[in-house]
Coordinates of C-alpha atoms in Angstrom, one line a residue:
M683 CA -12.7 23.8 6.4
K684 CA -13.5 20.1 6.9
K685 CA -11.7 18.5 9.7
R686 CA -9.7 15.3 9.3
S687 CA -10.6 12.1 10.9
G688 CA -7.3 11.9 12.7
I689 CA -4.1 13.9 13.6
P690 CA -1.2 13.0 11.3
T691 CA 1.7 11.4 13.2
F692 CA 5.2 11.2 11.8
N693 CA 8.2 9.2 12.9
L694 CA 11.9 8.8 11.8
R695 CA 11.4 5.3 10.4
G696 CA 8.8 6.6 7.9
R697 CA 11.5 9.0 6.6
G698 CA 14.2 6.2 6.4
K699 CA 16.1 7.4 9.5
E700 CA 17.2 5.4 12.5
M701 CA 18.4 7.3 15.6
F702 CA 18.0 10.9 14.5
E703 CA 17.5 13.3 11.6
I704 CA 19.1 16.8 11.2
A705 CA 18.3 19.5 8.8
K706 CA 19.0 23.2 8.2
V707 CA 16.2 25.2 6.7
S708 CA 15.0 28.7 6.0
D709 CA 11.6 30.3 5.8
P710 CA 10.5 29.2 2.2
L711 CA 10.9 25.6 3.3
L712 CA 9.3 26.2 6.7
L713 CA 6.1 27.5 5.0
Q714 CA 5.6 24.1 3.4
N715 CA 4.1 21.2 5.2
N716 CA 3.0 23.2 8.2
K717 CA -0.3 21.4 8.8
P718 CA -1.0 20.4 12.4
H719 CA 0.7 17.1 13.2
R720 CA 2.6 15.3 15.9
D721 CA 5.9 13.4 15.9
E722 CA 6.8 10.2 17.8
N723 CA 10.2 11.7 18.5
Y724 CA 11.7 14.8 20.2
I725 CA 12.1 17.8 18.0
L726 CA 14.9 20.2 19.0
I727 CA 15.0 23.5 17.2
F728 CA 17.9 26.0 17.2
Q729 CA 16.9 29.3 15.5
E730 CA 20.0 31.2 14.3
R731 CA 18.2 34.4 13.4
G732 CA 14.8 35.9 12.4
V733 CA 11.3 35.7 14.0
S734 CA 9.1 32.7 14.1
R735 CA 5.8 31.6 15.7
V736 CA 4.7 28.0 16.2
M737 CA 1.4 26.6 17.7
I738 CA 2.1 23.9 20.2
D739 CA -1.0 22.3 21.9
F740 CA -3.1 25.5 21.5
R741 CA -0.4 27.9 22.6
E742 CA 1.3 30.2 20.2
V743 CA 5.0 30.4 20.9
E744 CA 7.2 33.1 19.5
A745 CA 11.0 33.0 19.1
K746 CA 13.1 36.0 18.2
G747 CA 16.8 36.0 17.3
C748 CA 18.9 33.1 18.5
A749 CA 16.7 30.7 20.4
A750 CA 16.2 27.1 21.3
L751 CA 12.9 25.2 21.6
C752 CA 11.9 21.6 22.3
I753 CA 8.7 19.9 21.2
L754 CA 7.9 16.6 23.0
P755 CA 6.7 13.4 21.4
G756 CA 2.9 13.6 20.9
Q757 CA 2.6 17.4 21.1
V758 CA 0.4 18.7 18.2
H759 CA 2.2 21.6 16.5
H760 CA 2.4 23.5 13.3
G761 CA 4.2 26.6 12.0
V762 CA 2.3 29.9 12.1
Y763 CA 4.7 32.6 10.9
V764 CA 8.3 33.0 9.9
K765 CA 10.4 36.1 8.8
N766 CA 14.0 36.0 7.8
A767 CA 14.4 32.9 9.9
V768 CA 17.1 30.2 9.6
F769 CA 16.7 27.0 11.7
W770 CA 18.4 23.8 12.6
F771 CA 16.1 20.9 13.4
I772 CA 17.1 17.7 15.1
A773 CA 14.5 14.9 15.4
V774 CA 15.7 12.3 17.8
D775 CA 14.2 9.2 19.4
A776 CA 13.9 9.1 23.2
D777 CA 16.1 6.0 23.3
W778 CA 19.1 8.1 22.1
I779 CA 18.7 10.8 24.7
H780 CA 20.3 10.4 28.1
H781 CA 17.8 10.6 31.0
S782 CA 19.5 13.7 32.4
F783 CA 19.0 15.5 29.1
R784 CA 15.4 14.2 28.8
S785 CA 14.4 15.7 32.2
V786 CA 15.6 19.1 31.1
L787 CA 13.9 18.9 27.7
M788 CA 10.7 17.9 29.3
E789 CA 10.8 20.8 31.7
S790 CA 11.4 23.2 28.9
A791 CA 8.6 21.8 26.7
V792 CA 6.1 21.9 29.6
R793 CA 6.8 25.6 29.9
N794 CA 6.2 26.0 26.2
R795 CA 8.5 28.9 25.6
P796 CA 11.7 29.3 23.6
I797 CA 15.0 29.8 25.4
A798 CA 17.3 32.6 24.4
V799 CA 20.7 31.3 23.3
E800 CA 23.6 33.4 24.7
P801 CA 25.8 35.0 22.1
S802 CA 28.8 33.2 23.4
Q803 CA 27.1 29.8 22.6
V804 CA 25.9 30.6 19.1
S805 CA 29.1 29.6 17.3
F806 CA 29.2 26.4 19.3
F807 CA 25.7 25.5 18.2
Q808 CA 26.4 26.3 14.6
E809 CA 29.7 24.4 14.4
S810 CA 28.4 21.4 16.4
F811 CA 25.1 21.1 14.4
G812 CA 27.0 21.5 11.2
L813 CA 29.5 18.8 12.1
L814 CA 26.8 16.5 13.1
Q815 CA 25.1 17.0 9.7
R816 CA 28.3 16.3 7.9
L817 CA 29.1 13.2 9.9
D818 CA 25.5 11.9 9.3
A819 CA 26.1 12.2 5.6
R820 CA 29.4 10.4 5.8
W821 CA 28.0 7.7 8.0
Q822 CA 25.6 6.7 5.3
Q823 CA 28.6 5.7 3.3
D824 CA 30.8 4.4 6.1
P825 CA 29.0 2.6 9.0
R826 CA 32.3 2.5 11.0
L827 CA 31.6 6.1 11.9
E828 CA 28.6 5.2 14.0
P829 CA 30.4 5.6 17.4
T830 CA 31.7 9.0 16.4
L831 CA 28.2 10.0 15.1
R832 CA 26.6 9.0 18.4
S833 CA 29.2 11.0 20.4
M834 CA 28.6 14.1 18.2
L835 CA 24.9 13.7 18.8
D836 CA 25.5 13.7 22.5
V837 CA 27.6 16.9 22.2
C838 CA 24.7 18.6 20.4
L839 CA 22.2 17.4 23.0
N840 CA 24.4 18.5 25.8
L841 CA 24.8 22.0 24.3
F842 CA 21.0 22.2 23.9
S843 CA 20.2 21.0 27.5
S844 CA 23.0 23.3 28.9
A845 CA 21.4 26.3 27.3
I846 CA 18.1 25.4 28.8
Q847 CA 19.5 24.8 32.2
Q848 CA 21.2 28.2 32.3
N849 CA 17.9 29.9 31.4
L850 CA 15.5 27.8 33.6
D851 CA 17.8 27.4 36.6
L852 CA 17.6 23.6 36.5
Q853 CA 21.3 22.9 37.0
A854 CA 21.0 22.2 40.7
R855 CA 17.9 20.1 40.8
H856 CA 17.6 18.0 37.6
H857 CA 19.9 15.3 39.1
S858 CA 18.0 15.0 42.4
R859 CA 16.0 11.9 43.3
P860 CA 12.6 13.8 43.4
A861 CA 13.3 15.1 39.9
L862 CA 14.2 11.7 38.5
I863 CA 11.1 10.1 40.1
T864 CA 9.0 13.0 38.6
E865 CA 10.6 12.4 35.2
Q866 CA 9.8 8.7 35.4
F867 CA 6.3 9.4 36.4
R868 CA 5.7 11.9 33.6
K869 CA 7.0 9.4 31.1
L870 CA 4.6 6.7 32.5
V871 CA 1.7 9.2 32.2
L872 CA 2.5 10.0 28.6
A873 CA 2.6 6.4 27.7
N874 CA -0.3 5.1 29.8
F875 CA -2.8 7.8 30.5
R876 CA -5.5 6.0 28.4
V877 CA -5.4 2.9 30.6
M878 CA -3.9 4.0 34.0
K879 CA -6.1 6.6 35.8
S880 CA -5.2 6.2 39.4
P881 CA -2.1 7.7 41.3
A882 CA -1.8 4.3 43.0
Q883 CA -1.2 2.6 39.7
Y884 CA 1.7 4.9 38.8
A885 CA 3.2 4.6 42.3
S886 CA 3.0 0.8 42.0
S887 CA 4.8 0.9 38.7
L888 CA 7.6 3.0 40.3
H889 CA 7.7 0.8 43.4
I890 CA 7.0 3.6 45.8
S891 CA 4.0 4.6 47.9
P892 CA 1.2 6.8 46.5
A893 CA 1.8 9.3 49.3
Y894 CA 5.5 9.6 48.5
L895 CA 4.9 9.9 44.8
N896 CA 2.4 12.7 45.3
E897 CA 4.9 14.4 47.7
V898 CA 7.8 14.4 45.3
V899 CA 5.7 15.3 42.2
K900 CA 4.2 18.3 44.0
E901 CA 7.6 19.3 45.3
T902 CA 9.1 19.3 41.8
T903 CA 6.2 20.6 39.7
G904 CA 3.9 22.5 42.1
Y905 CA 1.0 20.1 41.3
P906 CA -0.2 16.8 42.6
V907 CA -0.1 13.5 40.7
S908 CA -3.8 13.6 39.8
H909 CA -3.3 17.0 38.1
W910 CA -0.8 15.5 35.6
I911 CA -2.9 12.4 34.9
H912 CA -5.9 14.6 34.2
H913 CA -3.8 17.1 32.3
E914 CA -2.7 14.6 29.7
I915 CA -6.2 13.1 29.4
I916 CA -7.8 16.5 28.8
L917 CA -5.1 17.7 26.5
E918 CA -5.5 14.6 24.3
A919 CA -9.3 15.2 24.4
K920 CA -8.8 18.8 23.3
R921 CA -6.5 17.7 20.4
T922 CA -9.1 15.2 19.2
L923 CA -12.0 17.6 19.6
F924 CA -10.1 20.3 17.7
Y925 CA -8.5 18.3 14.8
T926 CA -11.1 15.6 14.2
T927 CA -14.9 15.1 13.9
Q928 CA -15.0 12.1 16.4
S929 CA -18.0 12.2 18.7
V930 CA -17.5 12.9 22.4
K931 CA -18.6 9.3 23.1
E932 CA -15.9 8.0 20.7
I933 CA -13.3 10.2 22.3
A934 CA -14.2 9.1 25.8
F935 CA -14.0 5.5 24.9
K936 CA -10.5 5.9 23.2
L937 CA -9.4 7.7 26.4
G938 CA -10.5 4.7 28.5
Y939 CA -13.9 5.9 29.8
A940 CA -16.8 3.6 29.2
D941 CA -19.1 6.2 30.8
P942 CA -19.2 9.3 28.6
G943 CA -21.1 11.2 31.4
Y944 CA -18.1 10.8 33.7
F945 CA -15.8 11.9 31.0
N946 CA -18.0 15.0 30.4
R947 CA -17.9 15.9 34.1
L948 CA -14.1 15.5 34.3
F949 CA -13.6 17.7 31.2
R950 CA -15.9 20.4 32.7
K951 CA -14.2 20.2 36.1
M952 CA -10.8 20.7 34.4
T953 CA -11.7 23.3 31.8
G954 CA -14.9 25.0 32.9
Q955 CA -16.8 23.9 29.9
T956 CA -18.2 20.7 28.3
P957 CA -16.4 19.0 25.4
L958 CA -19.1 20.1 23.0
Q959 CA -18.8 23.7 24.3
F960 CA -15.1 23.6 23.7
R961 CA -15.5 22.3 20.2
Q962 CA -18.1 24.9 19.3
K963 CA -15.8 27.7 20.4
I964 CA -12.8 26.7 18.3
K965 CA -12.2 26.7 14.6
L966 CA -9.4 24.9 12.7
P967 CA -6.8 27.5 11.6

């Protein structure tokens, strides 16, 4: 199969939406439009029942029964398999998500695994998501409902993040200063990894010392600052190698490396293979 020249990227504005979009779908609809792509917004998925598998950045993630899953902005994903599945999807811009919710969603997405939703919470999810969908439809006709709509969106986000907290044991630490600094750092990396390569640059942006930034990031995630910078660079390189026909030199340049040789060495150090070896071993699904 011929590879595309780029990875399709979708956003809410392109679908005529503003702060969020909500939909309830079942497997016939899910089997449509499942080409690899990325979204500029967060995707929150609540699976009511069934079995599904989705590929997220080269990892196949399976959800069974009632489950919750978050896909971060920029992650390349597509559906692989569904059986008797019913889903709720909420696509929401980062600006509409409180920072305490974002830190939880980011932690969940980094782990790339669905969260089992407790039976006692299922009806709350169904009723809250259903009410949000109805309010959204009404708001299109009556803009005065916007404050109510925003409040209901917060209810759904709170339900979602609470389910994740219970499963990942994040309740005690997601409000701590190290966790907040780590979240700010990870957001900066996602936005700037093409142009900012040094830990000192990120520390300067956060108005803290490089040593302190490295200490809190390692305490919170288990890895130093440089790991996360290189992680995003190599992940984006893999996406481009996998889904496009761009040359290694072109990819290196787009990732901020004027010297392709240095980029090749970094890629090999992080993955154990060169970019071309990685490309030769993979095939588009």
